[in-house]
mmCIF file of C-alpha atoms in Angstrom:
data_model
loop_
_atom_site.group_PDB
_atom_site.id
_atom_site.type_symbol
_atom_site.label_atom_id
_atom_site.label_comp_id
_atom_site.label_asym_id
_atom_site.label_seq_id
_atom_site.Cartn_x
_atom_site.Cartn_y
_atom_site.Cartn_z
ATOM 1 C CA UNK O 1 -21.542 -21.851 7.666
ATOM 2 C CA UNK O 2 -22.313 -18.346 8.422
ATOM 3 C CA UNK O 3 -19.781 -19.245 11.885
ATOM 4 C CA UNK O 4 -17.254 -20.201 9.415
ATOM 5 C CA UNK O 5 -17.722 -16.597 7.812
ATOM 6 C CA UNK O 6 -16.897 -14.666 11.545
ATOM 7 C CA UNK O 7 -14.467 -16.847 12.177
ATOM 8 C CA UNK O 8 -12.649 -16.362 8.696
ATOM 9 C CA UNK O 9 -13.157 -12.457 9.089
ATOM 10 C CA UNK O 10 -11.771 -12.818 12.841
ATOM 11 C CA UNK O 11 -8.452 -14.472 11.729
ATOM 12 C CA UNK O 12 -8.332 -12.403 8.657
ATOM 13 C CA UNK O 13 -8.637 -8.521 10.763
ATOM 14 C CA UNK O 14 -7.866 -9.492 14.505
ATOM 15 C CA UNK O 15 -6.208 -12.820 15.047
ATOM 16 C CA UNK O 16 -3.598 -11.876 12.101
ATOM 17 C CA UNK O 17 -3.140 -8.447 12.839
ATOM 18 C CA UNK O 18 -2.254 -9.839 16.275
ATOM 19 C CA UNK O 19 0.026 -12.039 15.112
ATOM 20 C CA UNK O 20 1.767 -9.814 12.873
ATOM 21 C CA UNK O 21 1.876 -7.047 15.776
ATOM 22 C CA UNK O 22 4.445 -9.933 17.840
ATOM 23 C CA UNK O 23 6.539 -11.326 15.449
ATOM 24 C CA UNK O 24 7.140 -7.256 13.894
ATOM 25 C CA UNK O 25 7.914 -6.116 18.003
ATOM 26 C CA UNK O 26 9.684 -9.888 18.619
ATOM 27 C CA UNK O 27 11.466 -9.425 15.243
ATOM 28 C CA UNK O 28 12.607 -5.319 15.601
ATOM 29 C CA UNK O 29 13.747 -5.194 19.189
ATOM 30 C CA UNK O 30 16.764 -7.603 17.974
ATOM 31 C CA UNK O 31 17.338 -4.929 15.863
ATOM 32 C CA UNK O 32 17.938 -2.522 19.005
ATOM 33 C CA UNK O 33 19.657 -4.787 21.582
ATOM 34 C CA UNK O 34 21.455 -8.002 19.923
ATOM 35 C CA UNK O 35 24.302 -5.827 19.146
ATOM 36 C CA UNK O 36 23.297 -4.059 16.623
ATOM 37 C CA UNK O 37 26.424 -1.982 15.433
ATOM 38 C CA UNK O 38 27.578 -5.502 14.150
ATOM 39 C CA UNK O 39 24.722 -6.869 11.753
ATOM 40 C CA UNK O 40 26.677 -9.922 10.990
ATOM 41 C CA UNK O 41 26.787 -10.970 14.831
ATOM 42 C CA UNK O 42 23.442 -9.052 15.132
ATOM 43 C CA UNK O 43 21.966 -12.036 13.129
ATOM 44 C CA UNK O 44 24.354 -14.923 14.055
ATOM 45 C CA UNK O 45 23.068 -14.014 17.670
ATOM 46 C CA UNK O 46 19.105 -14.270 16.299
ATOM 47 C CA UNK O 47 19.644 -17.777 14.882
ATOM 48 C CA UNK O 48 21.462 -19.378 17.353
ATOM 49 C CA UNK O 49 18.733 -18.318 19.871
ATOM 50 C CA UNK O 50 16.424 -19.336 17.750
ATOM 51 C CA UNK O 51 17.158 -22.597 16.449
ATOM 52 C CA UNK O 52 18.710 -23.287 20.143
ATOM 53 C CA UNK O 53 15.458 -22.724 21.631
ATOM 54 C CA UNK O 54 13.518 -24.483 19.381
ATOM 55 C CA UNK O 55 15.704 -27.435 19.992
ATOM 56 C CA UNK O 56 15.345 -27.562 23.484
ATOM 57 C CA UNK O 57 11.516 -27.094 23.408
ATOM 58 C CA UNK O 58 11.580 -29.834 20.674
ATOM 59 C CA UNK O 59 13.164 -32.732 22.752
ATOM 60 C CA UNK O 60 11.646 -32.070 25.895
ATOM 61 C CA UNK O 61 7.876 -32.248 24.861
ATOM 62 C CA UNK O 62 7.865 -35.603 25.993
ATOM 63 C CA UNK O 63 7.996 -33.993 29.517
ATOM 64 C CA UNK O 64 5.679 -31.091 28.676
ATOM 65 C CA UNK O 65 3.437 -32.891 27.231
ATOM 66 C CA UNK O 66 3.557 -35.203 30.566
ATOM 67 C CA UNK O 67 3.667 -32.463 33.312
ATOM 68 C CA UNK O 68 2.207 -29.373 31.716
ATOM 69 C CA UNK O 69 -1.334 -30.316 31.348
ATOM 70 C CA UNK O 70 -1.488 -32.012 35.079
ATOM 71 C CA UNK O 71 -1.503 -28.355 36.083
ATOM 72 C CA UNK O 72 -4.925 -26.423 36.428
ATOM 73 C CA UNK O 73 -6.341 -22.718 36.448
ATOM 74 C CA UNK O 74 -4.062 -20.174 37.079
ATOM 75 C CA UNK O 75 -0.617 -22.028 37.198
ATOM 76 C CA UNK O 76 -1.792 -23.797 33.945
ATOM 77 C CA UNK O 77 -2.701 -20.626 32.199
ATOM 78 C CA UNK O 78 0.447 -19.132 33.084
ATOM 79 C CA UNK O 79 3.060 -22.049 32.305
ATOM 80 C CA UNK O 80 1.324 -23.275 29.038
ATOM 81 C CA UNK O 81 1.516 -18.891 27.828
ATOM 82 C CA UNK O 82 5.068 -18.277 29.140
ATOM 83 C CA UNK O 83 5.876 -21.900 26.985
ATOM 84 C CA UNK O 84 4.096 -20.149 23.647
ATOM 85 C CA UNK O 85 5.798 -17.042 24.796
ATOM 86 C CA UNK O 86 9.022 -18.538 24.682
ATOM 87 C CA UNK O 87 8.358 -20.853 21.888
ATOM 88 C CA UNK O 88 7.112 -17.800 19.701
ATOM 89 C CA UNK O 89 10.397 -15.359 20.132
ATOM 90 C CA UNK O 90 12.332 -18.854 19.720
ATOM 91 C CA UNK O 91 10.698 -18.628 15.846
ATOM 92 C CA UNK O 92 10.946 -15.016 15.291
ATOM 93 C CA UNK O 93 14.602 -15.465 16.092
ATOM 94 C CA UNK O 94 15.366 -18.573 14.146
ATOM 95 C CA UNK O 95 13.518 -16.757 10.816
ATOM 96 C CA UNK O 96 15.120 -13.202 11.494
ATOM 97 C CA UNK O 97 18.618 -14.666 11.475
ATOM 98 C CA UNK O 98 18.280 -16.736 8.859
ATOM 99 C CA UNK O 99 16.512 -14.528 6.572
ATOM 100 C CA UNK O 100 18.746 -11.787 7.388
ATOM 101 C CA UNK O 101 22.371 -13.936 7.021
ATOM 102 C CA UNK O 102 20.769 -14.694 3.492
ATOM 103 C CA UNK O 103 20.167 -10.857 2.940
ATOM 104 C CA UNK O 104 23.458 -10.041 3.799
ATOM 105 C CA UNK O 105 25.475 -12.869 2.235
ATOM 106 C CA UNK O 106 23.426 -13.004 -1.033
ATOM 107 C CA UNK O 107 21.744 -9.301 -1.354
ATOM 108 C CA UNK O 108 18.332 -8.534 -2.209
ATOM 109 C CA UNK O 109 18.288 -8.989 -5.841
ATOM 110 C CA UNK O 110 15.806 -10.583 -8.413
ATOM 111 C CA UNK O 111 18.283 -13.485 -8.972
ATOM 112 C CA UNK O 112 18.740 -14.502 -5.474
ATOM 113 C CA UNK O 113 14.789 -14.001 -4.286
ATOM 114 C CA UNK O 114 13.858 -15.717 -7.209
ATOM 115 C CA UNK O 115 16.269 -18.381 -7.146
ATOM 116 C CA UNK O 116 15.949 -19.128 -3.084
ATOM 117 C CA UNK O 117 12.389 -18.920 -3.314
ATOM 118 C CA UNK O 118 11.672 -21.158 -6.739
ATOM 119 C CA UNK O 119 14.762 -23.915 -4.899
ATOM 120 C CA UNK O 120 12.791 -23.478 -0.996
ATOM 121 C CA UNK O 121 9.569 -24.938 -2.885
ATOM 122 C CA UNK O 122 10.808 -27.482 -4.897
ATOM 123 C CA UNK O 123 12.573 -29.237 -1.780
ATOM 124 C CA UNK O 124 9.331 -28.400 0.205
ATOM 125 C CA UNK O 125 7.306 -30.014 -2.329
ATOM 126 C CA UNK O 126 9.861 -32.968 -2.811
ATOM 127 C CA UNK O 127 9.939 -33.382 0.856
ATOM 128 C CA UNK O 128 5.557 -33.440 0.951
ATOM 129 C CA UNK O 129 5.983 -30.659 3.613
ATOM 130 C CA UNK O 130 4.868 -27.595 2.046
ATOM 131 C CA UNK O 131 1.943 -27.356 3.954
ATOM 132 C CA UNK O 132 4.111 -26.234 6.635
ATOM 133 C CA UNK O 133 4.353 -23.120 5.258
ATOM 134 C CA UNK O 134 0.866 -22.015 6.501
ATOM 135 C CA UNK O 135 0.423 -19.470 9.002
ATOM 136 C CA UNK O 136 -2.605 -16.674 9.901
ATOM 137 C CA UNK O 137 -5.095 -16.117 8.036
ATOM 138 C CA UNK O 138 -5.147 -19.457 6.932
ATOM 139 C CA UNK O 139 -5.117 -20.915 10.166
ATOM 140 C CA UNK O 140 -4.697 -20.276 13.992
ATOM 141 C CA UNK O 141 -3.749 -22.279 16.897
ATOM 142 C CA UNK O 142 -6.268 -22.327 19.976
ATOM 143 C CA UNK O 143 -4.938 -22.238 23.151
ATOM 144 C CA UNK O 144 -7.368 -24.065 25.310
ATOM 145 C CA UNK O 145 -6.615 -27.666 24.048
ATOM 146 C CA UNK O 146 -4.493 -29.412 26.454
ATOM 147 C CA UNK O 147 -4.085 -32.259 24.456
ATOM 148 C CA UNK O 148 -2.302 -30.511 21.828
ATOM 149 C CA UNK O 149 -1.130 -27.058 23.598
ATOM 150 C CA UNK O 150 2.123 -29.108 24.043
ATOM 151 C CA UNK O 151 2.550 -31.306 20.858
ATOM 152 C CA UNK O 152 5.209 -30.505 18.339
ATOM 153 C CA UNK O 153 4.881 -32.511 15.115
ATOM 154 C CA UNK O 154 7.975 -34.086 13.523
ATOM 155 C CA UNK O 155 8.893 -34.594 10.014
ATOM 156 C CA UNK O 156 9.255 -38.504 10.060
ATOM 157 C CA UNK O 157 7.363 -38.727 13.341
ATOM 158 C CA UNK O 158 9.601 -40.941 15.098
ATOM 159 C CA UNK O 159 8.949 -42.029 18.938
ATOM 160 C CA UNK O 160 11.516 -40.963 21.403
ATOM 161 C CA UNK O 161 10.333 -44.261 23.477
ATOM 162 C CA UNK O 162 11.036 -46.512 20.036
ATOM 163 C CA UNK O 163 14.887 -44.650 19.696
ATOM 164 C CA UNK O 164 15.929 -41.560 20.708
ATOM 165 C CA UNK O 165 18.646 -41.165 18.784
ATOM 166 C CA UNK O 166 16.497 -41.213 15.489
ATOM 167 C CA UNK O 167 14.081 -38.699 17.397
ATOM 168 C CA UNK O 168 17.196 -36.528 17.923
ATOM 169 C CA UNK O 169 18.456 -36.784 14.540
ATOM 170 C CA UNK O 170 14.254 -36.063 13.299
ATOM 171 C CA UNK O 171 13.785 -33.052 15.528
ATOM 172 C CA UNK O 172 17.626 -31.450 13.931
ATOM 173 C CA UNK O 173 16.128 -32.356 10.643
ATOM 174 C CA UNK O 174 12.586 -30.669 11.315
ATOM 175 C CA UNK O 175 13.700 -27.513 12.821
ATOM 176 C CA UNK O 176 17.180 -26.902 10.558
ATOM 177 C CA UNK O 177 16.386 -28.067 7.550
ATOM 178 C CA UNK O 178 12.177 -27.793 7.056
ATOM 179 C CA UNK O 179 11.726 -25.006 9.098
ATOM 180 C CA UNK O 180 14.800 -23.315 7.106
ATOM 181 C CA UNK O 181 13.015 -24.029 3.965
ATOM 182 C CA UNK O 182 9.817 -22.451 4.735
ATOM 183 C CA UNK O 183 11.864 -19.473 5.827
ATOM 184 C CA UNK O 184 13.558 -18.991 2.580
ATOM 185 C CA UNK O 185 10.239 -19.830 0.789
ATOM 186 C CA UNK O 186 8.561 -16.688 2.867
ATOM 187 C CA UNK O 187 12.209 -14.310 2.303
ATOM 188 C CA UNK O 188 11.659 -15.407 -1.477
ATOM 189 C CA UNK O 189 7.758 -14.137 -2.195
ATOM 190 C CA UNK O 190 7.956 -11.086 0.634
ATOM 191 C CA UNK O 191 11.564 -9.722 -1.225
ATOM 192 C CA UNK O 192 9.862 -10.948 -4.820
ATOM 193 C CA UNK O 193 6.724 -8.590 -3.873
ATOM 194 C CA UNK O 194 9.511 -5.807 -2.564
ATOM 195 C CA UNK O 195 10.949 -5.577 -5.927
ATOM 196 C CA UNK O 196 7.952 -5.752 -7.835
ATOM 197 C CA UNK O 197 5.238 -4.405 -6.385
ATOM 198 C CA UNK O 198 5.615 -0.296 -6.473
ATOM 199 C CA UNK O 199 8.988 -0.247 -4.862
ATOM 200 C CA UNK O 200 9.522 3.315 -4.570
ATOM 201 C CA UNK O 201 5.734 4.452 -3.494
ATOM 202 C CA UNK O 202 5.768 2.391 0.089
ATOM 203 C CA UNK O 203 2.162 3.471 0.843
ATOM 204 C CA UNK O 204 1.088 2.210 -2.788
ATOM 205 C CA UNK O 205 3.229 -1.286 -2.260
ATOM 206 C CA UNK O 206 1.679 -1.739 1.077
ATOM 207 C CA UNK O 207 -1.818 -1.221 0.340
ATOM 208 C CA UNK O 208 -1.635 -3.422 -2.963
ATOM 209 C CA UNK O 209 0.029 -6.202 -0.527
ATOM 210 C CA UNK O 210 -2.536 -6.338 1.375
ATOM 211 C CA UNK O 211 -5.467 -6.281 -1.137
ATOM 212 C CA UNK O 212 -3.902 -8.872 -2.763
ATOM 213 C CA UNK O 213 -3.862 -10.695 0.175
ATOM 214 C CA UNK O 214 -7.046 -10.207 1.057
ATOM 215 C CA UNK O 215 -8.543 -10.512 -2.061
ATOM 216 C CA UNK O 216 -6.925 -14.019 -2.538
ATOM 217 C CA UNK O 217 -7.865 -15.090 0.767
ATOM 218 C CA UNK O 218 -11.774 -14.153 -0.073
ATOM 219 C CA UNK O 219 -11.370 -16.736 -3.814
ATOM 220 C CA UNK O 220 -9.364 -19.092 -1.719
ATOM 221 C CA UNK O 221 -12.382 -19.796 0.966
ATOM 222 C CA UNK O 222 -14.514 -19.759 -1.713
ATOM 223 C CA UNK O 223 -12.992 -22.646 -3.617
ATOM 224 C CA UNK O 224 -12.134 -24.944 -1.312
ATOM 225 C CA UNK O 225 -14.658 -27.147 -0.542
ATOM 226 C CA UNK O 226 -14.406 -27.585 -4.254
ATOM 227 C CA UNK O 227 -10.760 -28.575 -3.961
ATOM 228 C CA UNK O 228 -11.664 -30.585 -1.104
ATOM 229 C CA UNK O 229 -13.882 -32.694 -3.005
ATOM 230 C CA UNK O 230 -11.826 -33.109 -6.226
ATOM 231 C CA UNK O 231 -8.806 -33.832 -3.408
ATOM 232 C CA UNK O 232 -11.275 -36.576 -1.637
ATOM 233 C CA UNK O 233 -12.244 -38.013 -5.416
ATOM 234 C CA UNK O 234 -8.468 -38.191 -6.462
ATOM 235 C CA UNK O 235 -7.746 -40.270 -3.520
ATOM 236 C CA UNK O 236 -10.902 -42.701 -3.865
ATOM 237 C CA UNK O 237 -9.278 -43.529 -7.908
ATOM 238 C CA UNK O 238 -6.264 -44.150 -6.343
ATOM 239 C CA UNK O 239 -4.249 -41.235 -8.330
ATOM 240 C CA UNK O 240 -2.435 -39.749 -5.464
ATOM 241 C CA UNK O 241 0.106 -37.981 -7.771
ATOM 242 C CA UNK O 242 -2.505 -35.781 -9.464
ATOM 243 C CA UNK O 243 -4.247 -35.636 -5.997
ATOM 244 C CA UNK O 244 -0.876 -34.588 -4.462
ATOM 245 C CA UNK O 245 -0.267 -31.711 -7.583
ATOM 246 C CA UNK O 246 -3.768 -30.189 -7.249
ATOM 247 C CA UNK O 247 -3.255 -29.955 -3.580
ATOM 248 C CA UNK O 248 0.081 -28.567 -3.819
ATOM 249 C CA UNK O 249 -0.957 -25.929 -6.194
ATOM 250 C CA UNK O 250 -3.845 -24.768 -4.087
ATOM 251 C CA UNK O 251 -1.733 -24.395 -0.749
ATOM 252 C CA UNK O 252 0.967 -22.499 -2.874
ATOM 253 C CA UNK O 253 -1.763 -20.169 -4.101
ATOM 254 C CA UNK O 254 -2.629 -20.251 0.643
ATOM 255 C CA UNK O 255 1.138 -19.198 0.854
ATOM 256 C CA UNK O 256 1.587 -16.308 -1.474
ATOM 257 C CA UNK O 257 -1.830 -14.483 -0.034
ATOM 258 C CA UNK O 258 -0.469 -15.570 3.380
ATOM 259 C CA UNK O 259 3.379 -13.609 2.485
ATOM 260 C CA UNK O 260 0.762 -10.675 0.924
ATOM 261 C CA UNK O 261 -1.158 -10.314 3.661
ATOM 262 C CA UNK O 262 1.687 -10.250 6.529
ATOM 263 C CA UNK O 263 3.768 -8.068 4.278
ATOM 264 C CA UNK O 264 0.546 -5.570 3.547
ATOM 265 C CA UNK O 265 0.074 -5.254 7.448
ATOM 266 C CA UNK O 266 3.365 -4.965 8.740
ATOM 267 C CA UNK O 267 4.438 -2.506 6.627
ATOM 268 C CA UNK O 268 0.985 -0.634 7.921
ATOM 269 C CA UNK O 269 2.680 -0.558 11.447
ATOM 270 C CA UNK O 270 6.194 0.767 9.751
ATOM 271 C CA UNK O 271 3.773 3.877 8.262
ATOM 272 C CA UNK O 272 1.738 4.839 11.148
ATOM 273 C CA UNK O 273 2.507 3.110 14.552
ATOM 274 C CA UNK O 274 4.324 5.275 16.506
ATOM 275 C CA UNK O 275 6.950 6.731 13.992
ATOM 276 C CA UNK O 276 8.511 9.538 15.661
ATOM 277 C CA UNK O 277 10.168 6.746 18.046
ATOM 278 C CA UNK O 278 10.841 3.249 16.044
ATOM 279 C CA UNK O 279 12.440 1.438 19.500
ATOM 280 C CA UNK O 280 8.249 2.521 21.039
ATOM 281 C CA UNK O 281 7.006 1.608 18.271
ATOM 282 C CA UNK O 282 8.204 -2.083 18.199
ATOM 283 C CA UNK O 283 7.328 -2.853 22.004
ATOM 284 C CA UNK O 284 4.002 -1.454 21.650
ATOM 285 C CA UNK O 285 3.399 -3.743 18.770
ATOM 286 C CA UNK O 286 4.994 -6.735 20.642
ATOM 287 C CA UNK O 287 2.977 -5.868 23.892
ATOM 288 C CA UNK O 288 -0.253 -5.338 21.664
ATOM 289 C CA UNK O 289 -0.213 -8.283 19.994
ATOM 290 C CA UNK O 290 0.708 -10.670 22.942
ATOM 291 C CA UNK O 291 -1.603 -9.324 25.136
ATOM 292 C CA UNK O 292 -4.202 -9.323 22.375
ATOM 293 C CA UNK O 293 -3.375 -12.878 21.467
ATOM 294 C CA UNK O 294 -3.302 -14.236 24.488
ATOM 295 C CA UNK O 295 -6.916 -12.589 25.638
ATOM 296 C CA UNK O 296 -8.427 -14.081 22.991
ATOM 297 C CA UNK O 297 -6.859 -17.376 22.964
ATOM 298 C CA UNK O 298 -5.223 -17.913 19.988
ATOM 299 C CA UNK O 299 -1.719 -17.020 21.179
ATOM 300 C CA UNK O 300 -0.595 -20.486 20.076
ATOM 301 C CA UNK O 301 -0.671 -18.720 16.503
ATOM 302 C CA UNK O 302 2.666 -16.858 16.431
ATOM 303 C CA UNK O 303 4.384 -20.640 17.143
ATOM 304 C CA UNK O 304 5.990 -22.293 14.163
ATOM 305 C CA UNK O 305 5.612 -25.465 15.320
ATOM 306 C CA UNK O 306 6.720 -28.743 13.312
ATOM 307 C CA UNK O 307 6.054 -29.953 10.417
ATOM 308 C CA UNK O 308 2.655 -31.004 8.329
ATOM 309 C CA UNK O 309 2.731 -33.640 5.376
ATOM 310 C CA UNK O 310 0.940 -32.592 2.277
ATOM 311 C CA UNK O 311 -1.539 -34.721 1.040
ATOM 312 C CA UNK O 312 -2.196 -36.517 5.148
ATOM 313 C CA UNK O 313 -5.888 -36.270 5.325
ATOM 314 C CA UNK O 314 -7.697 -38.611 2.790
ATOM 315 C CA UNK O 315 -10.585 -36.731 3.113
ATOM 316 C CA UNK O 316 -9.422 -33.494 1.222
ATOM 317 C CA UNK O 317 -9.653 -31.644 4.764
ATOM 318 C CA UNK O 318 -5.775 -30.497 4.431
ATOM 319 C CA UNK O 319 -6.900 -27.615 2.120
ATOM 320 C CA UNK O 320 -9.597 -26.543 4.221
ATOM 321 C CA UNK O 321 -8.648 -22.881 5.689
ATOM 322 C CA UNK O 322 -8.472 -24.224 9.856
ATOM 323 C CA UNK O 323 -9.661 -21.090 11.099
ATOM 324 C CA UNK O 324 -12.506 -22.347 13.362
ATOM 325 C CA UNK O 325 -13.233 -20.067 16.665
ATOM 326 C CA UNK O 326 -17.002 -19.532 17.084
ATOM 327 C CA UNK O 327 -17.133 -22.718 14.873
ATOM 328 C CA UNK O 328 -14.920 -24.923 16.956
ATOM 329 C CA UNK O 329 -16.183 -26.959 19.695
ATOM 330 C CA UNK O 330 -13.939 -26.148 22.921
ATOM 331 C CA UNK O 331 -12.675 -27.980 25.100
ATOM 332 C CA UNK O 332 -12.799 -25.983 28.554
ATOM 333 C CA UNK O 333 -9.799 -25.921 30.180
ATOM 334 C CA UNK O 334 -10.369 -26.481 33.963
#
């Protein structure tokens, strides 16, 4: 248990700060080069990219999850990191586009945060794949598994061997329409916290934002073995709609401390990281955080990869915070 404690204080002040540091540099340096004197192209150019490359990496896993892990030491450690490298501005790209085509076509506004946001979790909860809205500090991805460095869940897991048309048609549906979701789910509680959380006083906002987060993240490890259990008894009396609701609720409660949290620390960098020159500022902060990442094996963390059904794990272990470094038994990759 006390394992479980580093670890959770390891994803919660270096393995997220990482992670925040590359998608902020990944995110701004669009700003500077994707032609940036036209923001409508400007973000058309960031979602094509991004959903393109997600695509691609999607429907050839079958391949990289073949090929890849036949490699060892050196050429293995630097394929499977130029894939997450890839993979990871593939994500930042698809979100910034998105989330910025919806800021320009719709405005930042309390009607069309709330509205996108309150809509993106409904369909996410309709669709049992809220879950997927999870990112650092609730959990990380570990690099040194080869038998999952290279596997991208789907939303109807269908088997490119059984038809590959329906794998196709899967993968579209995964990465346009759930990853999509949890995008405007995230635009809806970051812009919601924007408008209400001291607006005009950035330092104030940012430092509420992330004691918030912080804060919640501290209750949320505190409670849920408890959830766990009541999740675990639920399914064992065979009422899997309350089971599903109580899990539901707690990984909404994950998802607004996760928003908090990101928000809290980028908007740190914004303040203090290099602001006499913004275009240094944003490759330092990429740089930092890959390099950082990537050191201490968790770069698979900036990936948003597939999609996770609420409710999967009979055992309750779906709310459980999957933050395990020290506490993880590794697998050495040879």
């Amino acid at each position: 248990m006390n394992e479980y404690w580093i670890d959770v204080l390891l994803s919660c002040f270096l393995h997220t700060p990482l992670n925040i540091m590359f998608w902020r540099g990944a995110w701004h340096i669009q700003d500077v080069y994707f032609i940036p004197e036209v923001p409508l192209y400007n973000h058309l150019i960031s979602v094509v990219l991004g959903i393109s490359l997600s695509l691609i990496i999607y429907l050839t896993q079958s391949y990289s999850r073949t090929y890849f892990p036949r490699l060892r030491g050196v050429p293995y450690f630097f394929v499977s990191r130029l894939y997450t490298l890839i993979f990871g501005f593939g994500s930042v790209s698809h979100w910034r586009g998105l989330w910025l085509l919806m800021d320009y076509y719709t405005e930042v506004s309390w009607i069309s945060v709330t509205v996108s946001c309150s809509l993106g979790i409904l369909i996410l909860v309709c669709l049992k794949s809220y879950c997927t809205m999870l990112a650092p500090p609730v959990v990380i991805g570990i690099d040194c598994f080869k038998n999952t460095q290279f596997v991208i869940t789907t939303r109807f897991q269908c088997n490119i061997k059984k038809s590959t048309s329906l794998y196709m048609l899967d993968v579209i549906f995964t990465v346009v329409v759930i990853q999509s979701l949890v995008v405007v789910v995230w635009r809806g509680l970051w812009e919601i916290l924007d408008l209400g959380l001291y607006p005009d006083d950035s330092l104030s906002t940012t430092l509420y934002s992330f004691l918030i987060g912080y804060s919640l993240m501290v209750i949320a490890v505190l409670v849920q073995l408890f959830i766990a259990e009541l999740s675990k008894k639920l399914y064992q009396a065979e009422r899997f709609v309350l089971r599903l609701v109580v899990e539901d609720v707690y990984v909404i409660l994950l998802s607004i401390l996760t928003v908090s949290c990101w928000r809290g620390l980028w908007y740190i960098q914004d303040l203090y990281l290099f602001t006499f020159n913004i275009e240094l500022s944003y490759w330092v902060s990429l740089i930092t955080g890959c390099l950082g990442l990537v050191i201490l094996g968790t770069f698979n963390s900036v990936v948003t990869k597939g999609c996770f059904i609420d409710g999967a794990d009979p055992g309750g272990q779906g709310v459980i915070c999957d933050v395990g470094y020290f506490s993880r038994s590794y697998d050495v990759v040879d």
